Amino acid sequence: METQHGAGFVVWLTGMNRAGKSTLASHLVARLAAAGRPATLLDEDGEAALLLEGLGTLKEDRTRVVTRLGFVAKAVMRSGGIAVCAALSPYRDAREQLRREARRFVEVFVDCSMEKLRERDPQGIYAKALAGELKGVPGVDVPYEPPARPEVVVHTDQLSVEECVLRVLQAMVDAKVIGPAEFGRLTGGQRPRRARPEPAAKPAAKPAAKARAKAAAKGGSAGGARRRLDARQAARRPQRKAAPTPAKGAKRRR
């Protein structure tokens, strides 16, 4: 069934610093806007940083980042728009809370190897953190908690930006926030991949069949017990002596 055109939702991109969240988010917004869908970019390293003034790197502050960006994202969603959020958001609980509040929520885990992260890091943040010269870097000396159940994982050290965009759009179809026709408009006529059908459950046995099976099981067990009892009683009975057979060649009496 085609998803209702105009229904809003939230796309949340999470991943470590330099994983490529901002690049992917900006490409998604451009693609959506070109197809006529109102989309708003909320990038913690872009203009949305204005919403995060006064916050630091403590866990409580990282949680407030998700709360503040999520508040705006939900407002965009309720107005029928698509909020595309790019935020480190290293703690799983904060993201899961936003998922419960937004409900129409597509979580994208932007993954990347540490080797590639260091290559993309001109400030040398990761090198300094690994050397112990810098503290509070998620994924090095403080936790980064990957999503437990993201709608999609994109490996930006293995895929091009275009490939990552297509995978996110496919995840939107799978999450039923856009339909196949809209996927075609967003991708220049491509068709989404069909979801794998779930294995069919075995049909439940009918009540009569269950009753017959139960009766047969009882009968089988009762019959076996009866046979064992008969065998024991037969073993206790005195056996009769067999009559002697006449010797071969003996004459019959008259």
mmCIF file of C-alpha atoms in Angstrom:
data_model
loop_
_atom_site.group_PDB
_atom_site.id
_atom_site.type_symbol
_atom_site.label_atom_id
_atom_site.label_comp_id
_atom_site.label_asym_id
_atom_site.label_seq_id
_atom_site.Cartn_x
_atom_site.Cartn_y
_atom_site.Cartn_z
ATOM 1 C CA MET A 1 0.000 0.000 0.000
ATOM 2 C CA GLU A 2 1.328 3.419 -0.943
ATOM 3 C CA THR A 3 2.307 5.598 1.989
ATOM 4 C CA GLN A 4 0.241 8.767 2.294
ATOM 5 C CA HIS A 5 2.076 11.574 0.541
ATOM 6 C CA GLY A 6 2.957 14.431 2.866
ATOM 7 C CA ALA A 7 3.195 12.493 6.124
ATOM 8 C CA GLY A 8 6.201 13.723 8.096
ATOM 9 C CA PHE A 9 8.922 11.683 9.775
ATOM 10 C CA VAL A 10 12.404 11.933 11.305
ATOM 11 C CA VAL A 11 15.640 10.585 9.835
ATOM 12 C CA TRP A 12 18.345 10.440 12.507
ATOM 13 C CA LEU A 13 21.955 9.914 11.432
ATOM 14 C CA THR A 14 24.281 8.853 14.238
ATOM 15 C CA GLY A 15 27.949 7.908 14.107
ATOM 16 C CA MET A 16 31.371 8.900 15.309
ATOM 17 C CA ASN A 17 33.043 12.181 14.382
ATOM 18 C CA ARG A 18 34.224 12.254 10.755
ATOM 19 C CA ALA A 19 32.090 9.243 9.795
ATOM 20 C CA GLY A 20 30.289 11.287 7.115
ATOM 21 C CA LYS A 21 26.962 12.142 8.754
ATOM 22 C CA SER A 22 26.839 15.762 7.564
ATOM 23 C CA THR A 23 27.710 14.882 3.975
ATOM 24 C CA LEU A 24 25.087 12.143 3.782
ATOM 25 C CA ALA A 25 22.427 14.282 5.484
ATOM 26 C CA SER A 26 22.922 17.192 3.096
ATOM 27 C CA HIS A 27 22.654 14.868 0.067
ATOM 28 C CA LEU A 28 19.444 13.357 1.448
ATOM 29 C CA VAL A 29 17.865 16.779 1.982
ATOM 30 C CA ALA A 30 18.818 17.864 -1.547
ATOM 31 C CA ARG A 31 17.320 14.683 -3.012
ATOM 32 C CA LEU A 32 14.086 15.066 -1.048
ATOM 33 C CA ALA A 33 13.740 18.750 -1.913
ATOM 34 C CA ALA A 34 14.290 18.028 -5.623
ATOM 35 C CA ALA A 35 11.379 15.554 -5.483
ATOM 36 C CA GLY A 36 9.109 18.154 -3.898
ATOM 37 C CA ARG A 37 9.226 16.923 -0.296
ATOM 38 C CA PRO A 38 9.789 19.632 2.346
ATOM 39 C CA ALA A 39 12.923 18.570 4.230
ATOM 40 C CA THR A 40 14.842 20.360 6.976
ATOM 41 C CA LEU A 41 18.508 19.707 7.764
ATOM 42 C CA LEU A 42 19.410 19.743 11.459
ATOM 43 C CA ASP A 43 23.180 19.317 11.621
ATOM 44 C CA GLU A 44 24.851 19.774 14.997
ATOM 45 C CA ASP A 45 27.974 20.953 13.177
ATOM 46 C CA GLY A 46 26.019 23.306 10.920
ATOM 47 C CA GLU A 47 23.365 25.947 11.464
ATOM 48 C CA ALA A 48 21.654 23.826 14.135
ATOM 49 C CA ALA A 49 24.677 24.412 16.381
ATOM 50 C CA LEU A 50 22.862 27.588 17.442
ATOM 51 C CA LEU A 51 20.414 25.356 19.344
ATOM 52 C CA LEU A 52 23.237 23.731 21.279
ATOM 53 C CA GLU A 53 25.017 26.735 22.720
ATOM 54 C CA GLY A 54 26.215 26.228 26.267
ATOM 55 C CA LEU A 55 26.433 22.442 26.022
ATOM 56 C CA GLY A 56 29.674 20.570 26.570
ATOM 57 C CA THR A 57 30.865 16.984 26.236
ATOM 58 C CA LEU A 58 29.491 15.460 29.432
ATOM 59 C CA LYS A 59 26.934 12.668 29.095
ATOM 60 C CA GLU A 60 24.156 14.943 30.335
ATOM 61 C CA ASP A 61 25.050 17.531 27.698
ATOM 62 C CA ARG A 62 25.159 14.886 24.945
ATOM 63 C CA THR A 63 21.670 13.827 26.009
ATOM 64 C CA ARG A 64 20.442 17.443 25.849
ATOM 65 C CA VAL A 65 21.715 17.669 22.276
ATOM 66 C CA VAL A 66 19.335 14.874 21.273
ATOM 67 C CA THR A 67 16.510 16.434 23.289
ATOM 68 C CA ARG A 68 16.884 19.867 21.687
ATOM 69 C CA LEU A 69 17.374 18.695 18.121
ATOM 70 C CA GLY A 70 14.614 16.136 18.632
ATOM 71 C CA PHE A 71 12.204 18.833 19.797
ATOM 72 C CA VAL A 72 12.677 20.745 16.544
ATOM 73 C CA ALA A 73 12.623 17.545 14.486
ATOM 74 C CA LYS A 74 9.244 16.535 15.943
ATOM 75 C CA ALA A 75 7.839 19.989 15.161
ATOM 76 C CA VAL A 76 8.986 19.617 11.534
ATOM 77 C CA MET A 77 7.445 16.137 11.404
ATOM 78 C CA ARG A 78 4.097 17.288 12.793
ATOM 79 C CA SER A 79 3.914 19.967 10.100
ATOM 80 C CA GLY A 80 4.274 17.287 7.416
ATOM 81 C CA GLY A 81 7.975 17.810 6.756
ATOM 82 C CA ILE A 82 10.967 15.493 6.932
ATOM 83 C CA ALA A 83 13.580 16.300 9.554
ATOM 84 C CA VAL A 84 17.033 14.988 8.630
ATOM 85 C CA CYS A 85 19.254 15.162 11.717
ATOM 86 C CA ALA A 86 23.006 14.582 11.786
ATOM 87 C CA ALA A 87 24.310 14.283 15.334
ATOM 88 C CA LEU A 88 27.022 12.301 17.074
ATOM 89 C CA SER A 89 24.469 11.329 19.785
ATOM 90 C CA PRO A 90 26.732 8.696 21.343
ATOM 91 C CA TYR A 91 24.295 7.381 23.957
ATOM 92 C CA ARG A 92 21.681 4.834 22.959
ATOM 93 C CA ASP A 93 19.103 5.685 25.638
ATOM 94 C CA ALA A 94 18.653 9.237 24.371
ATOM 95 C CA ARG A 95 18.104 8.058 20.804
ATOM 96 C CA GLU A 96 15.648 5.365 21.892
ATOM 97 C CA GLN A 97 13.662 7.925 23.881
ATOM 98 C CA LEU A 98 13.357 10.101 20.782
ATOM 99 C CA ARG A 99 12.305 7.060 18.747
ATOM 100 C CA ARG A 100 9.446 6.407 21.176
ATOM 101 C CA GLU A 101 8.335 10.035 21.065
ATOM 102 C CA ALA A 102 8.546 10.501 17.297
ATOM 103 C CA ARG A 103 7.321 7.004 16.315
ATOM 104 C CA ARG A 104 7.865 7.714 12.592
ATOM 105 C CA PHE A 105 11.606 7.421 13.019
ATOM 106 C CA VAL A 106 14.353 6.107 10.725
ATOM 107 C CA GLU A 107 17.688 5.597 12.469
ATOM 108 C CA VAL A 108 20.776 5.513 10.256
ATOM 109 C CA PHE A 109 24.029 4.231 11.714
ATOM 110 C CA VAL A 110 26.840 5.903 9.770
ATOM 111 C CA ASP A 111 29.735 3.526 10.359
ATOM 112 C CA CYS A 112 33.386 3.936 9.420
ATOM 113 C CA SER A 113 36.693 2.298 10.285
ATOM 114 C CA MET A 114 39.044 4.030 12.698
ATOM 115 C CA GLU A 115 41.745 4.100 10.020
ATOM 116 C CA LYS A 116 39.497 6.108 7.696
ATOM 117 C CA LEU A 117 38.309 8.343 10.542
ATOM 118 C CA ARG A 118 41.899 9.300 11.248
ATOM 119 C CA GLU A 119 42.513 10.030 7.574
ATOM 120 C CA ARG A 120 39.546 12.426 7.557
ATOM 121 C CA ASP A 121 40.652 14.195 10.739
ATOM 122 C CA PRO A 122 42.838 17.197 9.871
ATOM 123 C CA GLN A 123 42.810 18.424 13.474
ATOM 124 C CA GLY A 124 44.257 15.116 14.648
ATOM 125 C CA ILE A 125 41.605 14.635 17.329
ATOM 126 C CA TYR A 126 41.709 10.842 17.127
ATOM 127 C CA ALA A 127 45.508 10.707 17.061
ATOM 128 C CA LYS A 128 45.688 12.876 20.175
ATOM 129 C CA ALA A 129 42.968 10.870 21.944
ATOM 130 C CA LEU A 130 44.666 7.564 21.139
ATOM 131 C CA ALA A 131 47.939 8.983 22.439
ATOM 132 C CA GLY A 132 46.240 10.061 25.674
ATOM 133 C CA GLU A 133 46.750 13.768 24.940
ATOM 134 C CA LEU A 134 43.026 14.534 24.593
ATOM 135 C CA LYS A 135 40.116 13.395 26.737
ATOM 136 C CA GLY A 136 36.393 13.037 26.160
ATOM 137 C CA VAL A 137 36.488 11.696 22.597
ATOM 138 C CA PRO A 138 33.575 9.297 21.977
ATOM 139 C CA GLY A 139 34.714 5.918 20.742
ATOM 140 C CA VAL A 140 38.194 6.326 22.223
ATOM 141 C CA ASP A 141 38.205 7.150 25.943
ATOM 142 C CA VAL A 142 34.449 7.624 26.430
ATOM 143 C CA PRO A 143 31.727 5.364 25.022
ATOM 144 C CA TYR A 144 30.062 5.549 21.665
ATOM 145 C CA GLU A 145 27.069 3.195 21.798
ATOM 146 C CA PRO A 146 26.057 1.974 18.321
ATOM 147 C CA PRO A 147 22.325 1.634 17.648
ATOM 148 C CA ALA A 148 20.792 -1.631 18.822
ATOM 149 C CA ARG A 149 18.290 -1.816 15.960
ATOM 150 C CA PRO A 150 18.909 0.829 13.291
ATOM 151 C CA GLU A 151 16.765 0.813 10.186
ATOM 152 C CA VAL A 152 19.966 0.812 8.124
ATOM 153 C CA VAL A 153 23.761 0.745 8.516
ATOM 154 C CA VAL A 154 25.910 2.489 5.894
ATOM 155 C CA HIS A 155 29.664 1.970 5.777
ATOM 156 C CA THR A 156 31.024 5.211 4.402
ATOM 157 C CA ASP A 157 34.547 3.797 4.103
ATOM 158 C CA GLN A 158 33.231 1.199 1.643
ATOM 159 C CA LEU A 159 30.361 2.894 -0.212
ATOM 160 C CA SER A 160 30.026 6.080 -2.211
ATOM 161 C CA VAL A 161 27.710 8.850 -1.039
ATOM 162 C CA GLU A 162 25.227 7.925 -3.772
ATOM 163 C CA GLU A 163 25.165 4.293 -2.652
ATOM 164 C CA CYS A 164 24.610 5.373 0.942
ATOM 165 C CA VAL A 165 21.727 7.646 -0.110
ATOM 166 C CA LEU A 166 20.043 4.772 -1.970
ATOM 167 C CA ARG A 167 20.336 2.503 1.058
ATOM 168 C CA VAL A 168 18.762 5.115 3.301
ATOM 169 C CA LEU A 169 15.909 5.630 0.835
ATOM 170 C CA GLN A 170 15.375 1.859 0.746
ATOM 171 C CA ALA A 171 15.240 1.868 4.552
ATOM 172 C CA MET A 172 12.524 4.534 4.340
ATOM 173 C CA VAL A 173 10.473 2.203 2.150
ATOM 174 C CA ASP A 174 11.059 -0.717 4.518
ATOM 175 C CA ALA A 175 9.962 1.473 7.445
ATOM 176 C CA LYS A 176 6.847 2.470 5.460
ATOM 177 C CA VAL A 177 7.452 6.191 5.749
ATOM 178 C CA ILE A 178 7.608 6.468 1.954
ATOM 179 C CA GLY A 179 6.088 4.212 -0.670
ATOM 180 C CA PRO A 180 7.525 2.519 -3.784
ATOM 181 C CA ALA A 181 6.186 5.234 -6.088
ATOM 182 C CA GLU A 182 7.900 7.981 -4.103
ATOM 183 C CA PHE A 183 11.096 5.915 -4.035
ATOM 184 C CA GLY A 184 10.915 5.945 -7.830
ATOM 185 C CA ARG A 185 10.554 9.731 -7.901
ATOM 186 C CA LEU A 186 13.507 10.111 -5.528
ATOM 187 C CA THR A 187 15.772 7.781 -7.491
ATOM 188 C CA GLY A 188 14.919 8.658 -11.076
ATOM 189 C CA GLY A 189 12.657 5.690 -11.725
ATOM 190 C CA GLN A 190 14.356 2.908 -9.793
ATOM 191 C CA ARG A 191 12.312 0.306 -7.963
ATOM 192 C CA PRO A 192 12.844 -0.513 -4.293
ATOM 193 C CA ARG A 193 14.008 -3.934 -3.241
ATOM 194 C CA ARG A 194 11.212 -6.165 -2.071
ATOM 195 C CA ALA A 195 11.252 -7.124 1.572
ATOM 196 C CA ARG A 196 11.852 -10.805 2.230
ATOM 197 C CA PRO A 197 8.622 -12.569 3.184
ATOM 198 C CA GLU A 198 8.497 -13.875 6.708
ATOM 199 C CA PRO A 199 8.400 -17.684 7.025
ATOM 200 C CA ALA A 200 4.839 -18.951 7.285
ATOM 201 C CA ALA A 201 3.849 -20.261 10.677
ATOM 202 C CA LYS A 202 2.767 -23.882 10.915
ATOM 203 C CA PRO A 203 -1.047 -24.193 11.040
ATOM 204 C CA ALA A 204 -2.380 -24.990 14.476
ATOM 205 C CA ALA A 205 -3.858 -28.447 14.912
ATOM 206 C CA LYS A 206 -7.653 -28.566 14.933
ATOM 207 C CA PRO A 207 -9.347 -29.337 18.275
ATOM 208 C CA ALA A 208 -10.631 -32.712 17.017
ATOM 209 C CA ALA A 209 -7.185 -33.686 15.762
ATOM 210 C CA LYS A 210 -5.666 -32.636 19.082
ATOM 211 C CA ALA A 211 -8.225 -34.719 20.968
ATOM 212 C CA ARG A 212 -7.552 -37.782 18.810
ATOM 213 C CA ALA A 213 -3.813 -37.399 19.260
ATOM 214 C CA LYS A 214 -4.241 -37.044 23.023
ATOM 215 C CA ALA A 215 -6.513 -40.080 23.216
ATOM 216 C CA ALA A 216 -4.109 -42.125 21.114
ATOM 217 C CA ALA A 217 -1.240 -41.138 23.379
ATOM 218 C CA LYS A 218 -3.225 -42.127 26.461
ATOM 219 C CA GLY A 219 -4.378 -45.344 24.862
ATOM 220 C CA GLY A 220 -0.889 -46.232 23.790
ATOM 221 C CA SER A 221 0.517 -45.680 27.253
ATOM 222 C CA ALA A 222 -2.393 -47.507 28.958
ATOM 223 C CA GLY A 223 -2.182 -50.417 26.536
ATOM 224 C CA GLY A 224 1.543 -50.751 27.124
ATOM 225 C CA ALA A 225 1.036 -50.792 30.897
ATOM 226 C CA ARG A 226 -1.683 -53.476 30.534
ATOM 227 C CA ARG A 227 0.565 -55.691 28.462
ATOM 228 C CA ARG A 228 3.363 -55.419 31.003
ATOM 229 C CA LEU A 229 0.957 -56.363 33.836
ATOM 230 C CA ASP A 230 -0.313 -59.399 31.897
ATOM 231 C CA ALA A 231 3.245 -60.508 31.254
ATOM 232 C CA ARG A 232 4.115 -60.312 34.966
ATOM 233 C CA GLN A 233 1.016 -62.302 35.961
ATOM 234 C CA ALA A 234 1.763 -64.940 33.357
ATOM 235 C CA ALA A 235 5.290 -65.280 34.697
ATOM 236 C CA ARG A 236 3.947 -66.003 38.215
ATOM 237 C CA ARG A 237 1.571 -68.778 37.110
ATOM 238 C CA PRO A 238 2.860 -72.397 37.557
ATOM 239 C CA GLN A 239 3.569 -73.936 34.248
ATOM 240 C CA ARG A 240 1.878 -77.280 33.448
ATOM 241 C CA LYS A 241 4.083 -80.237 32.691
ATOM 242 C CA ALA A 242 3.740 -81.431 29.198
ATOM 243 C CA ALA A 243 2.498 -85.072 28.766
ATOM 244 C CA PRO A 244 5.301 -87.498 27.775
ATOM 245 C CA THR A 245 5.214 -88.426 24.161
ATOM 246 C CA PRO A 246 5.219 -92.160 23.393
ATOM 247 C CA ALA A 247 8.492 -93.603 22.321
ATOM 248 C CA LYS A 248 8.948 -94.049 18.659
ATOM 249 C CA GLY A 249 7.927 -97.509 17.540
ATOM 250 C CA ALA A 250 5.924 -98.414 20.725
ATOM 251 C CA LYS A 251 2.892 -100.677 20.160
ATOM 252 C CA ARG A 252 -0.583 -99.401 20.783
ATOM 253 C CA ARG A 253 -2.535 -101.141 23.530
ATOM 254 C CA ARG A 254 -5.775 -102.773 22.617
#
